[in-house]
Amino acid sequence: MELRAELPLEGVISFYQSIDRFWQYCSMCRKLDGEENEDQRIACAIGARESIDNAYVEYLINIPLIFATVDGIKPMSLSAQLNTEELKSHFQRQLESIDRKEEMWRYLDLLNILRRMCPFACNFEEVEEDVKGLLELAGAAQNFVEMMYVDVLVEETKEQLKDMVKNPEAFRSMFPLPPKPLEDEYRS
């Protein structure tokens, strides 16, 4: 994993947000009973299905990143000067984080079950315990990603700003200012 200027864990963020939305819609859908709530239930079921479909796609695309974040592995900064042993250790941790196919398949199977169940073929009681595990996975990823962005990126920004304070001329082109208008242009 490499830390880039844009969000390096954007897919992980989308995954856990989709799981959170699914859970909200699913909970609302199961609470709505009766004919008078049928339209609301349909809307909630459709929202739950769209959210679980999005979570499924993000899971497939980002499996290594999701499990690396759950294990607390930070992406490497492109600017970091790491020696060979540090790189080796980092890559070994990444390898260990994704070397658990049974767990990965279990979550993929659950996502597929939820996609088939939702909407309108809901037997939620059968998968309730598994869904709690999926929510824990998404929650662990969310906790790490939020901590990483707040702690790590703020620290990197602080270091860069300290360099800017020491030598502002070197960073002049980073924030180009528009040219000042001539005084006469705005007088009529």
JSON list of C-alpha atoms in Angstrom, two decimals:
[
{"chain": "A", "resi": 1, "resn": "MET", "atom": "CA", "xyz": [0.00, 0.00, 0.00]},
{"chain": "A", "resi": 2, "resn": "GLU", "atom": "CA", "xyz": [1.23, 3.47, -0.78]},
{"chain": "A", "resi": 3, "resn": "LEU", "atom": "CA", "xyz": [0.02, 6.71, 0.68]},
{"chain": "A", "resi": 4, "resn": "ARG", "atom": "CA", "xyz": [-0.91, 9.09, -2.12]},
{"chain": "A", "resi": 5, "resn": "ALA", "atom": "CA", "xyz": [-2.13, 12.67, -2.10]},
{"chain": "A", "resi": 6, "resn": "GLU", "atom": "CA", "xyz": [-5.73, 11.58, -2.72]},
{"chain": "A", "resi": 7, "resn": "LEU", "atom": "CA", "xyz": [-7.54, 9.20, -0.39]},
{"chain": "A", "resi": 8, "resn": "PRO", "atom": "CA", "xyz": [-5.53, 5.94, -0.55]},
{"chain": "A", "resi": 9, "resn": "LEU", "atom": "CA", "xyz": [-8.26, 4.06, 1.32]},
{"chain": "A", "resi": 10, "resn": "GLU", "atom": "CA", "xyz": [-11.26, 5.47, -0.53]},
{"chain": "A", "resi": 11, "resn": "GLY", "atom": "CA", "xyz": [-12.57, 1.98, -1.39]},
{"chain": "A", "resi": 12, "resn": "VAL", "atom": "CA", "xyz": [-12.34, 0.89, 2.24]},
{"chain": "A", "resi": 13, "resn": "ILE", "atom": "CA", "xyz": [-14.28, 3.99, 3.27]},
{"chain": "A", "resi": 14, "resn": "SER", "atom": "CA", "xyz": [-16.94, 3.25, 0.66]},
{"chain": "A", "resi": 15, "resn": "PHE", "atom": "CA", "xyz": [-17.12, -0.38, 1.91]},
{"chain": "A", "resi": 16, "resn": "TYR", "atom": "CA", "xyz": [-17.76, 0.44, 5.54]},
{"chain": "A", "resi": 17, "resn": "GLN", "atom": "CA", "xyz": [-20.14, 3.27, 4.69]},
{"chain": "A", "resi": 18, "resn": "SER", "atom": "CA", "xyz": [-22.14, 0.88, 2.49]},
{"chain": "A", "resi": 19, "resn": "ILE", "atom": "CA", "xyz": [-22.30, -1.68, 5.30]},
{"chain": "A", "resi": 20, "resn": "ASP", "atom": "CA", "xyz": [-23.47, 1.03, 7.70]},
{"chain": "A", "resi": 21, "resn": "ARG", "atom": "CA", "xyz": [-26.18, 2.20, 5.27]},
{"chain": "A", "resi": 22, "resn": "PHE", "atom": "CA", "xyz": [-27.26, -1.40, 4.67]},
{"chain": "A", "resi": 23, "resn": "TRP", "atom": "CA", "xyz": [-27.63, -1.97, 8.40]},
{"chain": "A", "resi": 24, "resn": "GLN", "atom": "CA", "xyz": [-29.70, 1.20, 8.84]},
{"chain": "A", "resi": 25, "resn": "TYR", "atom": "CA", "xyz": [-32.03, 0.32, 5.96]},
{"chain": "A", "resi": 26, "resn": "CYS", "atom": "CA", "xyz": [-32.27, -3.32, 7.00]},
{"chain": "A", "resi": 27, "resn": "SER", "atom": "CA", "xyz": [-33.14, -2.38, 10.59]},
{"chain": "A", "resi": 28, "resn": "MET", "atom": "CA", "xyz": [-35.84, 0.03, 9.43]},
{"chain": "A", "resi": 29, "resn": "CYS", "atom": "CA", "xyz": [-37.25, -2.51, 6.95]},
{"chain": "A", "resi": 30, "resn": "ARG", "atom": "CA", "xyz": [-37.56, -5.21, 9.63]},
{"chain": "A", "resi": 31, "resn": "LYS", "atom": "CA", "xyz": [-39.31, -2.79, 12.01]},
{"chain": "A", "resi": 32, "resn": "LEU", "atom": "CA", "xyz": [-41.98, -1.80, 9.48]},
{"chain": "A", "resi": 33, "resn": "ASP", "atom": "CA", "xyz": [-44.92, -4.18, 9.49]},
{"chain": "A", "resi": 34, "resn": "GLY", "atom": "CA", "xyz": [-48.42, -4.04, 8.13]},
{"chain": "A", "resi": 35, "resn": "GLU", "atom": "CA", "xyz": [-50.11, -2.76, 5.02]},
{"chain": "A", "resi": 36, "resn": "GLU", "atom": "CA", "xyz": [-49.95, 0.90, 6.05]},
{"chain": "A", "resi": 37, "resn": "ASN", "atom": "CA", "xyz": [-46.13, 0.83, 5.97]},
{"chain": "A", "resi": 38, "resn": "GLU", "atom": "CA", "xyz": [-45.68, -1.19, 2.79]},
{"chain": "A", "resi": 39, "resn": "ASP", "atom": "CA", "xyz": [-44.37, 1.73, 0.68]},
{"chain": "A", "resi": 40, "resn": "GLN", "atom": "CA", "xyz": [-41.83, 2.68, 3.35]},
{"chain": "A", "resi": 41, "resn": "ARG", "atom": "CA", "xyz": [-40.77, -0.95, 3.70]},
{"chain": "A", "resi": 42, "resn": "ILE", "atom": "CA", "xyz": [-40.24, -1.25, -0.05]},
{"chain": "A", "resi": 43, "resn": "ALA", "atom": "CA", "xyz": [-38.14, 1.94, -0.07]},
{"chain": "A", "resi": 44, "resn": "CYS", "atom": "CA", "xyz": [-36.03, 0.65, 2.85]},
{"chain": "A", "resi": 45, "resn": "ALA", "atom": "CA", "xyz": [-35.59, -2.75, 1.22]},
{"chain": "A", "resi": 46, "resn": "ILE", "atom": "CA", "xyz": [-34.44, -1.17, -2.04]},
{"chain": "A", "resi": 47, "resn": "GLY", "atom": "CA", "xyz": [-32.00, 1.07, -0.14]},
{"chain": "A", "resi": 48, "resn": "ALA", "atom": "CA", "xyz": [-30.66, -1.95, 1.74]},
{"chain": "A", "resi": 49, "resn": "ARG", "atom": "CA", "xyz": [-30.18, -3.88, -1.51]},
{"chain": "A", "resi": 50, "resn": "GLU", "atom": "CA", "xyz": [-28.37, -0.99, -3.22]},
{"chain": "A", "resi": 51, "resn": "SER", "atom": "CA", "xyz": [-26.10, -0.59, -0.20]},
{"chain": "A", "resi": 52, "resn": "ILE", "atom": "CA", "xyz": [-25.24, -4.29, 0.01]},
{"chain": "A", "resi": 53, "resn": "ASP", "atom": "CA", "xyz": [-24.56, -4.37, -3.75]},
{"chain": "A", "resi": 54, "resn": "ASN", "atom": "CA", "xyz": [-22.13, -1.46, -3.35]},
{"chain": "A", "resi": 55, "resn": "ALA", "atom": "CA", "xyz": [-20.48, -3.14, -0.34]},
{"chain": "A", "resi": 56, "resn": "TYR", "atom": "CA", "xyz": [-20.09, -6.33, -2.41]},
{"chain": "A", "resi": 57, "resn": "VAL", "atom": "CA", "xyz": [-18.31, -4.48, -5.22]},
{"chain": "A", "resi": 58, "resn": "GLU", "atom": "CA", "xyz": [-16.05, -2.55, -2.85]},
{"chain": "A", "resi": 59, "resn": "TYR", "atom": "CA", "xyz": [-15.25, -5.73, -0.93]},
{"chain": "A", "resi": 60, "resn": "LEU", "atom": "CA", "xyz": [-14.14, -7.55, -4.10]},
{"chain": "A", "resi": 61, "resn": "ILE", "atom": "CA", "xyz": [-12.00, -4.63, -5.27]},
{"chain": "A", "resi": 62, "resn": "ASN", "atom": "CA", "xyz": [-10.46, -3.84, -1.87]},
{"chain": "A", "resi": 63, "resn": "ILE", "atom": "CA", "xyz": [-10.09, -7.16, 0.01]},
{"chain": "A", "resi": 64, "resn": "PRO", "atom": "CA", "xyz": [-6.35, -6.70, 0.72]},
{"chain": "A", "resi": 65, "resn": "LEU", "atom": "CA", "xyz": [-6.83, -3.12, 1.89]},
{"chain": "A", "resi": 66, "resn": "ILE", "atom": "CA", "xyz": [-9.83, -3.95, 4.10]},
{"chain": "A", "resi": 67, "resn": "PHE", "atom": "CA", "xyz": [-8.01, -6.69, 5.96]},
{"chain": "A", "resi": 68, "resn": "ALA", "atom": "CA", "xyz": [-4.77, -4.68, 6.18]},
{"chain": "A", "resi": 69, "resn": "THR", "atom": "CA", "xyz": [-6.64, -1.80, 7.80]},
{"chain": "A", "resi": 70, "resn": "VAL", "atom": "CA", "xyz": [-8.39, -4.17, 10.22]},
{"chain": "A", "resi": 71, "resn": "ASP", "atom": "CA", "xyz": [-4.93, -5.42, 11.21]},
{"chain": "A", "resi": 72, "resn": "GLY", "atom": "CA", "xyz": [-3.72, -1.84, 11.69]},
{"chain": "A", "resi": 73, "resn": "ILE", "atom": "CA", "xyz": [-1.24, -1.73, 8.82]},
{"chain": "A", "resi": 74, "resn": "LYS", "atom": "CA", "xyz": [-0.65, 1.85, 7.72]},
{"chain": "A", "resi": 75, "resn": "PRO", "atom": "CA", "xyz": [-0.01, 2.59, 4.06]},
{"chain": "A", "resi": 76, "resn": "MET", "atom": "CA", "xyz": [3.58, 3.58, 3.35]},
{"chain": "A", "resi": 77, "resn": "SER", "atom": "CA", "xyz": [4.24, 7.16, 2.45]},
{"chain": "A", "resi": 78, "resn": "LEU", "atom": "CA", "xyz": [5.91, 7.68, -0.90]},
{"chain": "A", "resi": 79, "resn": "SER", "atom": "CA", "xyz": [8.24, 10.17, 0.72]},
{"chain": "A", "resi": 80, "resn": "ALA", "atom": "CA", "xyz": [9.32, 7.84, 3.53]},
{"chain": "A", "resi": 81, "resn": "GLN", "atom": "CA", "xyz": [12.94, 6.74, 3.48]},
{"chain": "A", "resi": 82, "resn": "LEU", "atom": "CA", "xyz": [12.75, 3.14, 4.68]},
{"chain": "A", "resi": 83, "resn": "ASN", "atom": "CA", "xyz": [15.63, 0.71, 4.85]},
{"chain": "A", "resi": 84, "resn": "THR", "atom": "CA", "xyz": [15.38, -2.80, 3.44]},
{"chain": "A", "resi": 85, "resn": "GLU", "atom": "CA", "xyz": [14.54, -4.44, 6.77]},
{"chain": "A", "resi": 86, "resn": "GLU", "atom": "CA", "xyz": [11.68, -1.99, 7.42]},
{"chain": "A", "resi": 87, "resn": "LEU", "atom": "CA", "xyz": [10.29, -2.65, 3.95]},
{"chain": "A", "resi": 88, "resn": "LYS", "atom": "CA", "xyz": [10.60, -6.40, 4.45]},
{"chain": "A", "resi": 89, "resn": "SER", "atom": "CA", "xyz": [8.79, -6.19, 7.79]},
{"chain": "A", "resi": 90, "resn": "HIS", "atom": "CA", "xyz": [6.03, -4.03, 6.27]},
{"chain": "A", "resi": 91, "resn": "PHE", "atom": "CA", "xyz": [5.51, -6.41, 3.35]},
{"chain": "A", "resi": 92, "resn": "GLN", "atom": "CA", "xyz": [5.50, -9.41, 5.71]},
{"chain": "A", "resi": 93, "resn": "ARG", "atom": "CA", "xyz": [2.73, -7.81, 7.79]},
{"chain": "A", "resi": 94, "resn": "GLN", "atom": "CA", "xyz": [0.73, -7.15, 4.62]},
{"chain": "A", "resi": 95, "resn": "LEU", "atom": "CA", "xyz": [1.17, -10.78, 3.55]},
{"chain": "A", "resi": 96, "resn": "GLU", "atom": "CA", "xyz": [0.00, -12.05, 6.93]},
{"chain": "A", "resi": 97, "resn": "SER", "atom": "CA", "xyz": [-3.04, -9.77, 6.88]},
{"chain": "A", "resi": 98, "resn": "ILE", "atom": "CA", "xyz": [-4.34, -11.26, 3.64]},
{"chain": "A", "resi": 99, "resn": "ASP", "atom": "CA", "xyz": [-3.28, -14.85, 4.28]},
{"chain": "A", "resi": 100, "resn": "ARG", "atom": "CA", "xyz": [-6.68, -15.93, 5.60]},
{"chain": "A", "resi": 101, "resn": "LYS", "atom": "CA", "xyz": [-8.78, -17.09, 2.68]},
{"chain": "A", "resi": 102, "resn": "GLU", "atom": "CA", "xyz": [-11.42, -18.86, 4.77]},
{"chain": "A", "resi": 103, "resn": "GLU", "atom": "CA", "xyz": [-12.37, -15.64, 6.56]},
{"chain": "A", "resi": 104, "resn": "MET", "atom": "CA", "xyz": [-12.39, -13.69, 3.29]},
{"chain": "A", "resi": 105, "resn": "TRP", "atom": "CA", "xyz": [-14.62, -16.29, 1.63]},
{"chain": "A", "resi": 106, "resn": "ARG", "atom": "CA", "xyz": [-16.95, -16.35, 4.65]},
{"chain": "A", "resi": 107, "resn": "TYR", "atom": "CA", "xyz": [-17.61, -12.60, 4.32]},
{"chain": "A", "resi": 108, "resn": "LEU", "atom": "CA", "xyz": [-18.01, -12.88, 0.54]},
{"chain": "A", "resi": 109, "resn": "ASP", "atom": "CA", "xyz": [-20.51, -15.73, 0.99]},
{"chain": "A", "resi": 110, "resn": "LEU", "atom": "CA", "xyz": [-22.42, -13.63, 3.52]},
{"chain": "A", "resi": 111, "resn": "LEU", "atom": "CA", "xyz": [-22.53, -10.64, 1.16]},
{"chain": "A", "resi": 112, "resn": "ASN", "atom": "CA", "xyz": [-23.92, -12.93, -1.57]},
{"chain": "A", "resi": 113, "resn": "ILE", "atom": "CA", "xyz": [-26.52, -14.39, 0.82]},
{"chain": "A", "resi": 114, "resn": "LEU", "atom": "CA", "xyz": [-27.62, -10.88, 1.78]},
{"chain": "A", "resi": 115, "resn": "ARG", "atom": "CA", "xyz": [-27.83, -9.88, -1.87]},
{"chain": "A", "resi": 116, "resn": "ARG", "atom": "CA", "xyz": [-30.11, -12.85, -2.58]},
{"chain": "A", "resi": 117, "resn": "MET", "atom": "CA", "xyz": [-32.25, -12.31, 0.53]},
{"chain": "A", "resi": 118, "resn": "CYS", "atom": "CA", "xyz": [-32.78, -8.62, 0.16]},
{"chain": "A", "resi": 119, "resn": "PRO", "atom": "CA", "xyz": [-35.32, -7.42, -0.74]},
{"chain": "A", "resi": 120, "resn": "PHE", "atom": "CA", "xyz": [-38.41, -9.43, 0.09]},
{"chain": "A", "resi": 121, "resn": "ALA", "atom": "CA", "xyz": [-36.90, -12.89, 0.74]},
{"chain": "A", "resi": 122, "resn": "CYS", "atom": "CA", "xyz": [-35.63, -11.94, 4.15]},
{"chain": "A", "resi": 123, "resn": "ASN", "atom": "CA", "xyz": [-34.73, -14.64, 6.64]},
{"chain": "A", "resi": 124, "resn": "PHE", "atom": "CA", "xyz": [-32.60, -12.34, 8.73]},
{"chain": "A", "resi": 125, "resn": "GLU", "atom": "CA", "xyz": [-32.65, -14.56, 11.80]},
{"chain": "A", "resi": 126, "resn": "GLU", "atom": "CA", "xyz": [-30.62, -17.19, 9.91]},
{"chain": "A", "resi": 127, "resn": "VAL", "atom": "CA", "xyz": [-27.71, -14.81, 9.26]},
{"chain": "A", "resi": 128, "resn": "GLU", "atom": "CA", "xyz": [-28.00, -12.42, 12.20]},
{"chain": "A", "resi": 129, "resn": "GLU", "atom": "CA", "xyz": [-24.79, -13.62, 13.91]},
{"chain": "A", "resi": 130, "resn": "ASP", "atom": "CA", "xyz": [-22.84, -13.49, 10.64]},
{"chain": "A", "resi": 131, "resn": "VAL", "atom": "CA", "xyz": [-24.09, -9.96, 9.96]},
{"chain": "A", "resi": 132, "resn": "LYS", "atom": "CA", "xyz": [-22.79, -8.90, 13.38]},
{"chain": "A", "resi": 133, "resn": "GLY", "atom": "CA", "xyz": [-19.36, -10.19, 12.30]},
{"chain": "A", "resi": 134, "resn": "LEU", "atom": "CA", "xyz": [-19.60, -8.18, 9.08]},
{"chain": "A", "resi": 135, "resn": "LEU", "atom": "CA", "xyz": [-20.54, -5.08, 11.08]},
{"chain": "A", "resi": 136, "resn": "GLU", "atom": "CA", "xyz": [-17.51, -5.67, 13.34]},
{"chain": "A", "resi": 137, "resn": "LEU", "atom": "CA", "xyz": [-15.24, -5.96, 10.29]},
{"chain": "A", "resi": 138, "resn": "ALA", "atom": "CA", "xyz": [-16.60, -2.70, 8.87]},
{"chain": "A", "resi": 139, "resn": "GLY", "atom": "CA", "xyz": [-16.34, -1.00, 12.27]},
{"chain": "A", "resi": 140, "resn": "ALA", "atom": "CA", "xyz": [-12.71, -2.06, 12.72]},
{"chain": "A", "resi": 141, "resn": "ALA", "atom": "CA", "xyz": [-11.84, -0.75, 9.25]},
{"chain": "A", "resi": 142, "resn": "GLN", "atom": "CA", "xyz": [-13.63, 2.53, 9.97]},
{"chain": "A", "resi": 143, "resn": "ASN", "atom": "CA", "xyz": [-11.87, 3.04, 13.31]},
{"chain": "A", "resi": 144, "resn": "PHE", "atom": "CA", "xyz": [-8.44, 2.50, 11.78]},
{"chain": "A", "resi": 145, "resn": "VAL", "atom": "CA", "xyz": [-9.06, 4.64, 8.69]},
{"chain": "A", "resi": 146, "resn": "GLU", "atom": "CA", "xyz": [-10.37, 7.56, 10.73]},
{"chain": "A", "resi": 147, "resn": "MET", "atom": "CA", "xyz": [-7.44, 7.33, 13.15]},
{"chain": "A", "resi": 148, "resn": "MET", "atom": "CA", "xyz": [-4.97, 7.12, 10.29]},
{"chain": "A", "resi": 149, "resn": "TYR", "atom": "CA", "xyz": [-6.32, 10.12, 8.41]},
{"chain": "A", "resi": 150, "resn": "VAL", "atom": "CA", "xyz": [-6.57, 12.26, 11.51]},
{"chain": "A", "resi": 151, "resn": "ASP", "atom": "CA", "xyz": [-3.30, 11.25, 13.16]},
{"chain": "A", "resi": 152, "resn": "VAL", "atom": "CA", "xyz": [-0.97, 10.38, 10.28]},
{"chain": "A", "resi": 153, "resn": "LEU", "atom": "CA", "xyz": [-2.04, 12.92, 7.68]},
{"chain": "A", "resi": 154, "resn": "VAL", "atom": "CA", "xyz": [-2.23, 15.75, 10.20]},
{"chain": "A", "resi": 155, "resn": "GLU", "atom": "CA", "xyz": [1.31, 14.94, 11.36]},
{"chain": "A", "resi": 156, "resn": "GLU", "atom": "CA", "xyz": [2.58, 14.88, 7.77]},
{"chain": "A", "resi": 157, "resn": "THR", "atom": "CA", "xyz": [0.87, 18.21, 7.11]},
{"chain": "A", "resi": 158, "resn": "LYS", "atom": "CA", "xyz": [2.43, 19.70, 10.26]},
{"chain": "A", "resi": 159, "resn": "GLU", "atom": "CA", "xyz": [5.90, 18.62, 9.12]},
{"chain": "A", "resi": 160, "resn": "GLN", "atom": "CA", "xyz": [5.34, 20.11, 5.68]},
{"chain": "A", "resi": 161, "resn": "LEU", "atom": "CA", "xyz": [4.09, 23.38, 7.19]},
{"chain": "A", "resi": 162, "resn": "LYS", "atom": "CA", "xyz": [7.15, 23.54, 9.47]},
{"chain": "A", "resi": 163, "resn": "ASP", "atom": "CA", "xyz": [9.33, 23.26, 6.36]},
{"chain": "A", "resi": 164, "resn": "MET", "atom": "CA", "xyz": [7.26, 26.01, 4.74]},
{"chain": "A", "resi": 165, "resn": "VAL", "atom": "CA", "xyz": [7.77, 28.29, 7.73]},
{"chain": "A", "resi": 166, "resn": "LYS", "atom": "CA", "xyz": [11.55, 27.72, 7.62]},
{"chain": "A", "resi": 167, "resn": "ASN", "atom": "CA", "xyz": [11.85, 28.39, 3.89]},
{"chain": "A", "resi": 168, "resn": "PRO", "atom": "CA", "xyz": [8.70, 30.01, 2.47]},
{"chain": "A", "resi": 169, "resn": "GLU", "atom": "CA", "xyz": [10.39, 30.99, -0.80]},
{"chain": "A", "resi": 170, "resn": "ALA", "atom": "CA", "xyz": [10.80, 27.32, -1.76]},
{"chain": "A", "resi": 171, "resn": "PHE", "atom": "CA", "xyz": [7.03, 26.87, -1.57]},
{"chain": "A", "resi": 172, "resn": "ARG", "atom": "CA", "xyz": [5.95, 30.10, -3.26]},
{"chain": "A", "resi": 173, "resn": "SER", "atom": "CA", "xyz": [4.65, 28.34, -6.37]},
{"chain": "A", "resi": 174, "resn": "MET", "atom": "CA", "xyz": [2.54, 25.97, -4.29]},
{"chain": "A", "resi": 175, "resn": "PHE", "atom": "CA", "xyz": [-0.12, 28.62, -3.65]},
{"chain": "A", "resi": 176, "resn": "PRO", "atom": "CA", "xyz": [-0.03, 30.97, -6.63]},
{"chain": "A", "resi": 177, "resn": "LEU", "atom": "CA", "xyz": [-1.88, 34.21, -6.04]},
{"chain": "A", "resi": 178, "resn": "PRO", "atom": "CA", "xyz": [-3.83, 35.87, -8.81]},
{"chain": "A", "resi": 179, "resn": "PRO", "atom": "CA", "xyz": [-2.31, 39.09, -10.13]},
{"chain": "A", "resi": 180, "resn": "LYS", "atom": "CA", "xyz": [-3.51, 42.25, -8.45]},
{"chain": "A", "resi": 181, "resn": "PRO", "atom": "CA", "xyz": [-5.94, 44.18, -10.62]},
{"chain": "A", "resi": 182, "resn": "LEU", "atom": "CA", "xyz": [-4.97, 47.63, -11.78]},
{"chain": "A", "resi": 183, "resn": "GLU", "atom": "CA", "xyz": [-6.67, 50.33, -9.78]},
{"chain": "A", "resi": 184, "resn": "ASP", "atom": "CA", "xyz": [-8.19, 51.91, -12.86]},
{"chain": "A", "resi": 185, "resn": "GLU", "atom": "CA", "xyz": [-9.89, 48.71, -14.03]},
{"chain": "A", "resi": 186, "resn": "TYR", "atom": "CA", "xyz": [-12.48, 48.91, -11.29]},
{"chain": "A", "resi": 187, "resn": "ARG", "atom": "CA", "xyz": [-13.14, 52.63, -11.45]},
{"chain": "A", "resi": 188, "resn": "SER", "atom": "CA", "xyz": [-15.90, 53.74, -13.70]}
]
